[in-house]
Coordinates of C-alpha atoms and ligand atoms in Angstrom, one line a residue:
M1 CA 41.2 -21.5 -13.7
L2 CA 39.2 -18.8 -15.9
E3 CA 38.2 -21.1 -18.7
N4 CA 38.3 -24.6 -20.0
P5 CA 41.6 -25.5 -21.0
W6 CA 42.6 -25.5 -24.1
K7 CA 45.7 -27.1 -26.7
I8 CA 47.2 -24.3 -27.8
L9 CA 50.3 -24.5 -30.5
L10 CA 52.8 -21.7 -31.2
I11 CA 54.4 -21.8 -34.3
S12 CA 57.6 -19.5 -33.9
T13 CA 59.1 -16.6 -36.3
P14 CA 61.3 -18.7 -39.2
V15 CA 64.1 -16.1 -39.1
G16 CA 66.4 -17.7 -36.6
P17 CA 66.4 -20.5 -33.5
L18 CA 64.4 -19.0 -30.7
G19 CA 67.1 -18.1 -28.2
S20 CA 69.3 -16.6 -30.6
G21 CA 68.1 -13.2 -30.9
L22 CA 67.4 -13.3 -34.5
G23 CA 63.8 -13.1 -34.4
G24 CA 64.3 -9.8 -31.9
G25 CA 60.9 -9.5 -29.8
V26 CA 59.6 -11.8 -30.8
E27 CA 61.6 -14.9 -28.6
L28 CA 61.0 -12.9 -25.8
T29 CA 56.8 -12.6 -26.9
L30 CA 56.5 -15.6 -27.5
L31 CA 58.3 -17.2 -24.1
N32 CA 55.9 -14.9 -22.3
M33 CA 52.8 -15.9 -24.1
A34 CA 53.6 -19.5 -23.5
K35 CA 54.2 -18.5 -19.9
A36 CA 51.4 -16.1 -19.6
L37 CA 48.7 -19.3 -21.0
K38 CA 50.4 -21.9 -18.6
K39 CA 49.4 -19.8 -15.3
R40 CA 45.6 -19.6 -16.8
G41 CA 46.0 -23.5 -17.3
H42 CA 46.4 -24.0 -20.6
C43 CA 48.1 -27.2 -22.6
I44 CA 51.1 -25.1 -24.5
T45 CA 53.5 -26.7 -27.1
V46 CA 56.4 -24.7 -29.8
V47 CA 57.4 -25.3 -33.2
A48 CA 60.6 -23.3 -34.1
P49 CA 63.5 -23.4 -36.2
Q50 CA 66.2 -26.4 -35.2
G51 CA 68.7 -25.0 -32.8
S52 CA 65.9 -23.4 -30.6
L53 CA 66.4 -22.9 -26.5
L54 CA 63.1 -23.0 -24.8
E55 CA 63.1 -24.2 -21.1
E56 CA 59.3 -25.6 -19.6
F57 CA 57.9 -26.3 -22.7
P58 CA 57.3 -29.1 -25.1
L59 CA 59.4 -28.3 -28.5
V60 CA 58.9 -29.2 -31.6
E61 CA 62.2 -28.5 -33.7
I62 CA 61.8 -28.3 -37.3
A63 CA 65.0 -28.3 -39.8
G64 CA 65.0 -25.7 -43.0
Q65 CA 66.4 -22.6 -44.1
F66 CA 65.8 -19.3 -42.4
Q67 CA 63.4 -16.8 -44.1
P68 CA 65.3 -13.2 -44.6
I69 CA 64.2 -10.8 -42.5
A70 CA 61.5 -8.0 -43.6
Q71 CA 62.9 -4.9 -42.3
N72 CA 65.7 -5.3 -44.9
Q73 CA 63.5 -5.1 -47.9
T74 CA 61.6 -2.7 -50.1
R75 CA 58.1 -2.4 -50.5
D76 CA 57.6 -3.8 -53.9
A77 CA 59.3 -6.4 -52.7
L78 CA 58.6 -9.9 -54.2
I79 CA 57.5 -12.8 -51.5
Q80 CA 60.5 -14.8 -50.7
L81 CA 61.2 -18.9 -50.1
P82 CA 64.1 -20.4 -49.8
E83 CA 64.9 -24.0 -50.8
N84 CA 63.4 -26.4 -48.0
A85 CA 62.6 -23.4 -46.6
V86 CA 61.9 -23.8 -42.0
L87 CA 58.5 -21.3 -42.7
A88 CA 56.7 -23.9 -44.9
N89 CA 58.2 -26.8 -43.3
M90 CA 57.1 -25.3 -39.4
W91 CA 53.7 -24.8 -41.1
N92 CA 53.3 -28.1 -42.5
Y93 CA 53.6 -29.6 -38.9
G94 CA 51.2 -27.1 -38.1
R95 CA 48.9 -28.7 -41.0
Q96 CA 49.6 -32.6 -40.0
H97 CA 48.7 -31.9 -36.4
Q98 CA 46.0 -29.0 -36.3
A99 CA 43.1 -31.9 -35.2
D100 CA 45.1 -31.9 -31.7
Y101 CA 44.6 -28.2 -30.6
D102 CA 42.1 -25.7 -30.2
L103 CA 44.2 -23.1 -31.6
I104 CA 46.9 -22.4 -33.1
V105 CA 49.7 -19.1 -33.1
N106 CA 51.1 -17.8 -35.7
F107 CA 54.4 -15.5 -34.9
A108 CA 55.9 -15.0 -38.4
F109 CA 55.8 -11.5 -40.0
D110 CA 55.1 -13.0 -43.4
W111 CA 53.2 -14.3 -46.2
L112 CA 53.0 -17.8 -46.2
P113 CA 51.4 -18.2 -42.5
F114 CA 48.0 -15.8 -43.4
Y115 CA 47.8 -17.3 -47.5
L116 CA 47.4 -21.1 -45.7
T117 CA 44.5 -19.6 -42.8
P118 CA 41.6 -20.2 -44.8
F119 CA 42.5 -23.9 -45.8
F120 CA 43.1 -24.9 -41.9
T121 CA 40.7 -26.0 -39.8
T122 CA 42.0 -25.7 -36.5
P123 CA 41.6 -21.0 -36.1
I124 CA 44.5 -18.8 -36.5
A125 CA 45.6 -15.9 -34.3
H126 CA 48.3 -14.0 -36.0
C127 CA 50.8 -11.8 -33.8
V128 CA 51.5 -9.6 -36.1
S129 CA 55.0 -7.9 -34.7
M130 CA 56.2 -5.0 -37.3
A131 CA 54.0 -2.1 -38.8
S132 CA 53.7 -2.2 -42.5
L133 CA 56.5 -3.0 -44.8
I134 CA 56.5 -5.3 -47.5
T135 CA 52.6 -4.6 -49.7
A136 CA 52.1 -8.2 -50.8
I137 CA 52.6 -8.7 -46.5
D138 CA 50.0 -6.2 -46.0
Q139 CA 47.1 -6.9 -48.6
V140 CA 47.7 -10.7 -46.9
I141 CA 46.9 -9.8 -43.6
L142 CA 43.9 -7.9 -44.9
A143 CA 42.2 -10.6 -46.5
V144 CA 42.2 -12.8 -43.4
M145 CA 40.9 -9.5 -41.1
A146 CA 37.9 -9.7 -43.6
Q147 CA 37.5 -13.4 -43.7
F148 CA 38.5 -14.0 -39.9
P149 CA 37.7 -10.8 -38.2
G150 CA 39.1 -10.8 -34.7
T151 CA 42.1 -13.0 -35.8
V152 CA 44.6 -10.2 -36.6
A153 CA 45.8 -8.8 -33.2
F154 CA 48.6 -5.8 -33.4
C155 CA 51.0 -4.7 -30.2
T156 CA 50.2 -1.1 -30.2
H157 CA 47.4 1.5 -32.3
S158 CA 50.7 3.5 -33.5
Q159 CA 51.9 0.2 -35.4
A160 CA 48.0 -0.7 -36.5
A161 CA 47.9 2.4 -38.2
T162 CA 50.5 1.8 -40.7
F163 CA 48.3 -0.7 -42.5
A164 CA 45.0 0.6 -44.2
L165 CA 43.1 -1.5 -41.8
E166 CA 39.0 -0.5 -42.9
G167 CA 37.4 -2.3 -39.2
P168 CA 38.0 -3.1 -35.6
Y169 CA 41.2 -4.7 -34.9
A170 CA 42.7 -6.7 -32.1
C171 CA 45.4 -4.6 -29.7
I172 CA 47.2 -6.4 -27.8
Q173 CA 50.2 -5.4 -25.6
G174 CA 53.0 -7.8 -24.7
G175 CA 54.1 -8.6 -20.5
L176 CA 56.8 -10.1 -18.4
D177 CA 57.4 -12.7 -16.3
L178 CA 58.4 -9.8 -14.1
S179 CA 59.6 -12.2 -11.1
R180 CA 62.4 -12.3 -13.4
Y181 CA 63.5 -8.7 -13.1
Q182 CA 64.7 -6.7 -10.2
F183 CA 64.3 -3.1 -8.8
C184 CA 66.7 -0.6 -8.3
G185 CA 66.3 2.6 -6.9
E186 CA 69.8 3.4 -6.9
P187 CA 72.2 3.1 -10.0
G188 CA 75.0 3.8 -11.5
P189 CA 76.0 6.6 -13.6
A190 CA 75.7 4.5 -17.4
L191 CA 72.4 4.9 -19.5
A192 CA 71.9 1.5 -21.1
W193 CA 70.8 1.5 -25.1
M194 CA 69.4 -2.0 -25.8
G195 CA 68.2 -3.9 -29.2
R196 CA 69.5 -5.7 -32.5
I197 CA 72.8 -3.6 -33.8
A198 CA 70.6 -2.6 -36.7
P199 CA 69.8 0.8 -39.2
E200 CA 66.2 0.8 -38.4
K201 CA 67.2 0.9 -34.5
G202 CA 69.1 4.0 -34.8
L203 CA 71.7 3.6 -32.1
E204 CA 74.1 5.8 -33.8
D205 CA 71.9 9.2 -32.3
A206 CA 72.3 7.4 -28.4
V207 CA 76.0 7.2 -29.4
A208 CA 76.1 11.2 -30.1
A209 CA 73.6 12.1 -27.0
V210 CA 76.5 10.4 -24.6
D211 CA 79.3 11.2 -27.2
Q212 CA 78.1 15.2 -26.6
L213 CA 77.5 15.0 -22.5
G214 CA 80.5 12.3 -21.7
I215 CA 78.2 9.4 -19.7
P216 CA 79.1 6.2 -20.5
L217 CA 76.5 4.3 -22.4
T218 CA 75.6 -0.1 -21.9
I219 CA 74.7 -1.5 -24.7
F220 CA 72.9 -4.8 -25.0
G221 CA 72.0 -6.7 -27.9
K222 CA 72.8 -8.8 -31.1
L223 CA 74.6 -7.5 -33.5
Q224 CA 72.9 -7.9 -36.1
D225 CA 74.4 -5.4 -38.8
P226 CA 78.5 -5.4 -37.9
D227 CA 79.3 -2.8 -41.1
Y228 CA 76.7 -0.2 -39.8
W229 CA 78.3 -0.6 -35.7
Q230 CA 81.8 -0.3 -37.3
D231 CA 80.4 2.7 -38.7
I232 CA 79.2 4.1 -35.6
R233 CA 82.3 3.6 -33.6
R234 CA 84.0 5.3 -36.7
R235 CA 81.8 8.6 -36.2
Y236 CA 82.3 8.4 -32.3
P237 CA 85.8 7.0 -31.8
N238 CA 85.9 8.3 -28.3
A239 CA 82.5 8.2 -27.3
P240 CA 82.3 6.3 -24.1
L241 CA 80.7 2.4 -24.8
D242 CA 80.7 -0.5 -23.2
Y243 CA 79.1 -2.8 -25.5
R244 CA 78.2 -6.1 -23.3
G245 CA 76.7 -8.4 -26.1
F246 CA 73.1 -10.2 -26.9
L247 CA 72.8 -11.4 -23.0
D248 CA 70.1 -13.7 -21.7
T249 CA 67.5 -12.0 -20.0
D250 CA 68.9 -13.2 -16.7
N251 CA 72.1 -10.9 -17.1
L252 CA 70.4 -8.4 -19.4
Q253 CA 68.5 -7.4 -16.6
A254 CA 71.2 -7.6 -14.1
G255 CA 73.0 -5.1 -16.6
L256 CA 70.2 -3.0 -17.0
R257 CA 68.7 -2.3 -14.1
Q258 CA 72.2 -0.7 -12.3
C259 CA 71.7 1.8 -15.5
R260 CA 70.2 5.4 -14.9
A261 CA 67.4 4.9 -18.1
L262 CA 67.0 3.1 -21.3
L263 CA 67.6 5.6 -24.8
M264 CA 65.4 4.2 -27.6
T265 CA 66.1 6.1 -30.6
H266 CA 64.1 3.7 -33.5
R267 CA 63.8 5.0 -36.4
W268 CA 61.3 3.0 -38.0
L269 CA 58.3 2.9 -36.5
E270 CA 58.5 0.6 -33.6
A271 CA 55.7 -1.7 -33.2
F272 CA 55.9 -2.1 -29.6
G273 CA 59.5 -2.4 -28.0
N274 CA 59.5 -5.3 -25.8
V275 CA 63.1 -3.9 -24.3
A276 CA 61.0 -0.3 -22.7
M277 CA 58.6 -3.1 -20.9
E278 CA 62.4 -4.5 -19.3
A279 CA 63.0 -1.4 -18.4
L280 CA 60.2 -0.2 -16.5
A281 CA 60.2 -3.5 -15.2
C282 CA 63.7 -2.8 -13.4
G283 CA 62.9 1.1 -12.3
V284 CA 64.4 2.0 -15.3
P285 CA 63.1 5.1 -17.0
V286 CA 62.9 5.2 -20.2
I287 CA 64.0 7.9 -22.9
S288 CA 62.8 7.4 -25.7
Y289 CA 61.3 9.3 -29.6
D290 CA 58.1 9.9 -29.7
R291 CA 57.0 7.5 -32.9
G292 CA 55.8 3.7 -32.5
G293 CA 55.2 1.5 -29.6
P294 CA 57.6 3.3 -27.0
A295 CA 54.9 6.5 -27.5
E296 CA 52.2 4.3 -25.7
I297 CA 54.2 2.0 -23.2
V298 CA 56.5 5.3 -21.8
R299 CA 54.2 7.8 -19.9
H300 CA 55.5 11.0 -20.2
G301 CA 56.9 12.7 -17.4
Q302 CA 56.0 10.1 -14.9
T303 CA 58.1 6.9 -16.5
G304 CA 60.4 8.6 -19.0
W305 CA 60.3 10.9 -21.4
L306 CA 58.8 11.2 -24.8
V307 CA 61.3 13.6 -26.8
E308 CA 61.0 14.3 -30.8
P309 CA 62.2 11.6 -32.9
D310 CA 65.9 12.4 -34.8
Q311 CA 66.6 14.7 -32.5
V312 CA 69.8 14.4 -30.5
A313 CA 69.3 17.4 -28.4
G314 CA 66.0 16.2 -27.8
L315 CA 67.7 13.3 -25.8
V316 CA 70.4 14.9 -25.4
G317 CA 67.4 17.8 -22.9
A318 CA 65.7 14.9 -21.5
I319 CA 68.4 13.1 -19.8
A320 CA 69.2 16.2 -18.0
R321 CA 65.7 16.0 -16.3
L322 CA 65.9 12.3 -15.5
D323 CA 66.0 13.2 -11.7
Q324 CA 62.5 14.0 -12.2
I325 CA 61.4 10.7 -12.7
D326 CA 60.4 8.4 -9.9
R327 CA 61.8 4.7 -10.2
Q328 CA 59.5 2.8 -8.2
Q329 CA 56.8 4.8 -10.6
C330 CA 58.3 2.8 -13.3
R331 CA 58.3 -0.5 -11.9
A332 CA 54.9 -0.2 -10.6
Q333 CA 53.5 0.8 -14.4
A334 CA 55.3 -2.6 -15.1
E335 CA 53.5 -4.4 -12.5
Q336 CA 50.0 -2.7 -13.3
E337 CA 50.2 -3.3 -17.1
Y338 CA 53.3 -5.6 -18.3
S339 CA 52.7 -8.8 -15.8
L340 CA 51.8 -12.4 -17.0
A341 CA 48.5 -11.7 -15.2
A342 CA 47.1 -8.7 -16.9
F343 CA 49.2 -10.3 -20.6
G344 CA 47.3 -13.7 -19.6
D345 CA 43.7 -12.0 -19.2
R346 CA 44.5 -9.6 -22.9
L347 CA 45.2 -13.0 -24.7
A348 CA 42.1 -15.1 -23.6
Q349 CA 39.5 -12.6 -24.0
W350 CA 40.9 -12.5 -27.6
F351 CA 41.2 -16.2 -28.6
Q352 CA 37.8 -17.1 -26.5
G353 CA 36.6 -14.7 -29.4
I354 CA 38.3 -16.7 -32.0
I355 CA 37.8 -20.1 -30.8
A356 CA 33.8 -19.6 -29.9
A357 CA 33.3 -17.9 -33.2
N358 CA 34.9 -21.2 -35.0
T359 CA 32.9 -23.7 -32.9
D360 CA 29.7 -21.6 -33.8
P361 CA 30.7 -20.2 -36.8
A362 CA 27.1 -18.7 -36.9
Ligands
UDP1 N1 67.4 -8.8 -26.3 C1 68.3 -9.8 -25.2 N2 69.7 -10.0 -25.1 C2 70.1 -8.4 -25.5 C3 69.9 -7.6 -25.6 C4 68.1 -7.5 -26.2 O1 67.5 -10.6 -24.7 O2 71.4 -8.5 -24.8 C5 65.7 -9.0 -26.9 C6 65.1 -8.1 -25.8 O3 64.5 -8.7 -24.1 C7 63.9 -7.8 -26.5 C8 64.7 -8.1 -27.9 O4 65.9 -8.2 -27.5 O5 63.1 -8.8 -25.9 C9 63.9 -6.7 -28.3 O6 62.7 -7.0 -28.8 P1 62.5 -5.5 -28.9 O7 60.9 -5.8 -29.1 O8 62.2 -4.3 -28.3 O9 63.0 -5.1 -30.4 P2 63.2 -5.8 -31.8 O10 64.1 -6.6 -32.2 O11 61.5 -6.5 -31.8 O12 62.8 -4.8 -33.4

C-alpha cells in the first residue's frame, strides 16, 4: 500500500444510470477509478442514479429525474434542474454523509456540484469530462479553481485549453483494467467505430469513408439520437455497416479486437476519448481526426494516424497506410500509459494534494 487508506465517495453523472451508456465515457472512467483506488487499498463507495449496475463496489442508488445532456445545449443556456432532480438528490446524500469520507469525487459536468463546493467541509475533487460548452458552467468551474486550487482536473490539455484558465490545472488521463481487453494480432477485414451515436461524434464521416472503399464498418454504441442514425442510413444506403448495438465491455472488446482499426471522426473537441484507449488495449490502431483528446493519445505513425479534421479523404488515406502500424506497439502503449496502476499513480498524486490542503489549509 502506497499511502494511508482513504475513504472516498464517488458521485456519478446525473444524466443516466451506470451501465446505460447515457453517461458516455464517464461510466467507464468511474468504474476504472474505483478499481485503481481499490487496488491501492482505498475504500470506495459510489453514489449513482437508481437502476445503476456496478459490480464489486458498495453502491448507493438515488431516485430522481435525470439532467438534460450538456452537449445539446447552447452556450448561453440557463442552468436547469428538473423537478425531483437526481443531481440534487445525489449531492444531498453527499452532504449528509460527507463526514464519513476523506474526499468526494464529482463526475457531473454540471453547475450544482461546483456551486456547492464551498458549502462542504469534506474536500471535493472535480473530474471535468467535456470541453467548454456552456458559459454558466465555465464560470462556476473557474470560481472553484480560484477558491480551491488543484481540485479540478481535466482529461487532456486541449480540453483544458477551451476554458479560459489563468493558472495551473490538474490533467489526469484515464486508465483501464487491461486484463479485460485481449490483444488480437490478426484482425478481420472490418474497421470499427464506437461511441454514442450522436451528431457531435461525426459517424457520417466514417460511413462515407467505408462507403468509398467498400470496407465493412462495425459500429458499437448507444443509439442516443435515432433521427441522426436514420439520416446516415438514408444518405449511405449501400454502405457496408454492421451495427452491433450497445455492448458491455467484455463483448465490446471481443468484437473490437477483430477490427483493423478504430475510426474516430468527432466533430466536437473530444475531451479524452476512452474508446481510443480501449482500442489500443486490444492492439487496434486508431485513425483519428487531429482534434482534442485523441490527438494527445494516438502516437502518429506508431499507434495510429492523426488526420486533418472533417476530411474524409484523410481517413481514406490513413486506412491505406494501416499496414505500417504494428499492433503490438498499440497494446504496449496501453500497458505503459493506461494501466490501472498508472491511473492509480496519477489519481493518488492528485488526491494527496487535495486532502493535504484540506487537513492543513495553511
Ligand atoms: N461503450 C460501451 N459499449 C459500446 C460502445 C461504447 O460501453 O457498445 C463505451 C466505451 O467503453 C466508452 C464510452 O462508451 O467508455 C464512450 O466514451 P468516450 O470517452 O469515447 O466518449 P463520450 O461518450 O464520453 O463522449
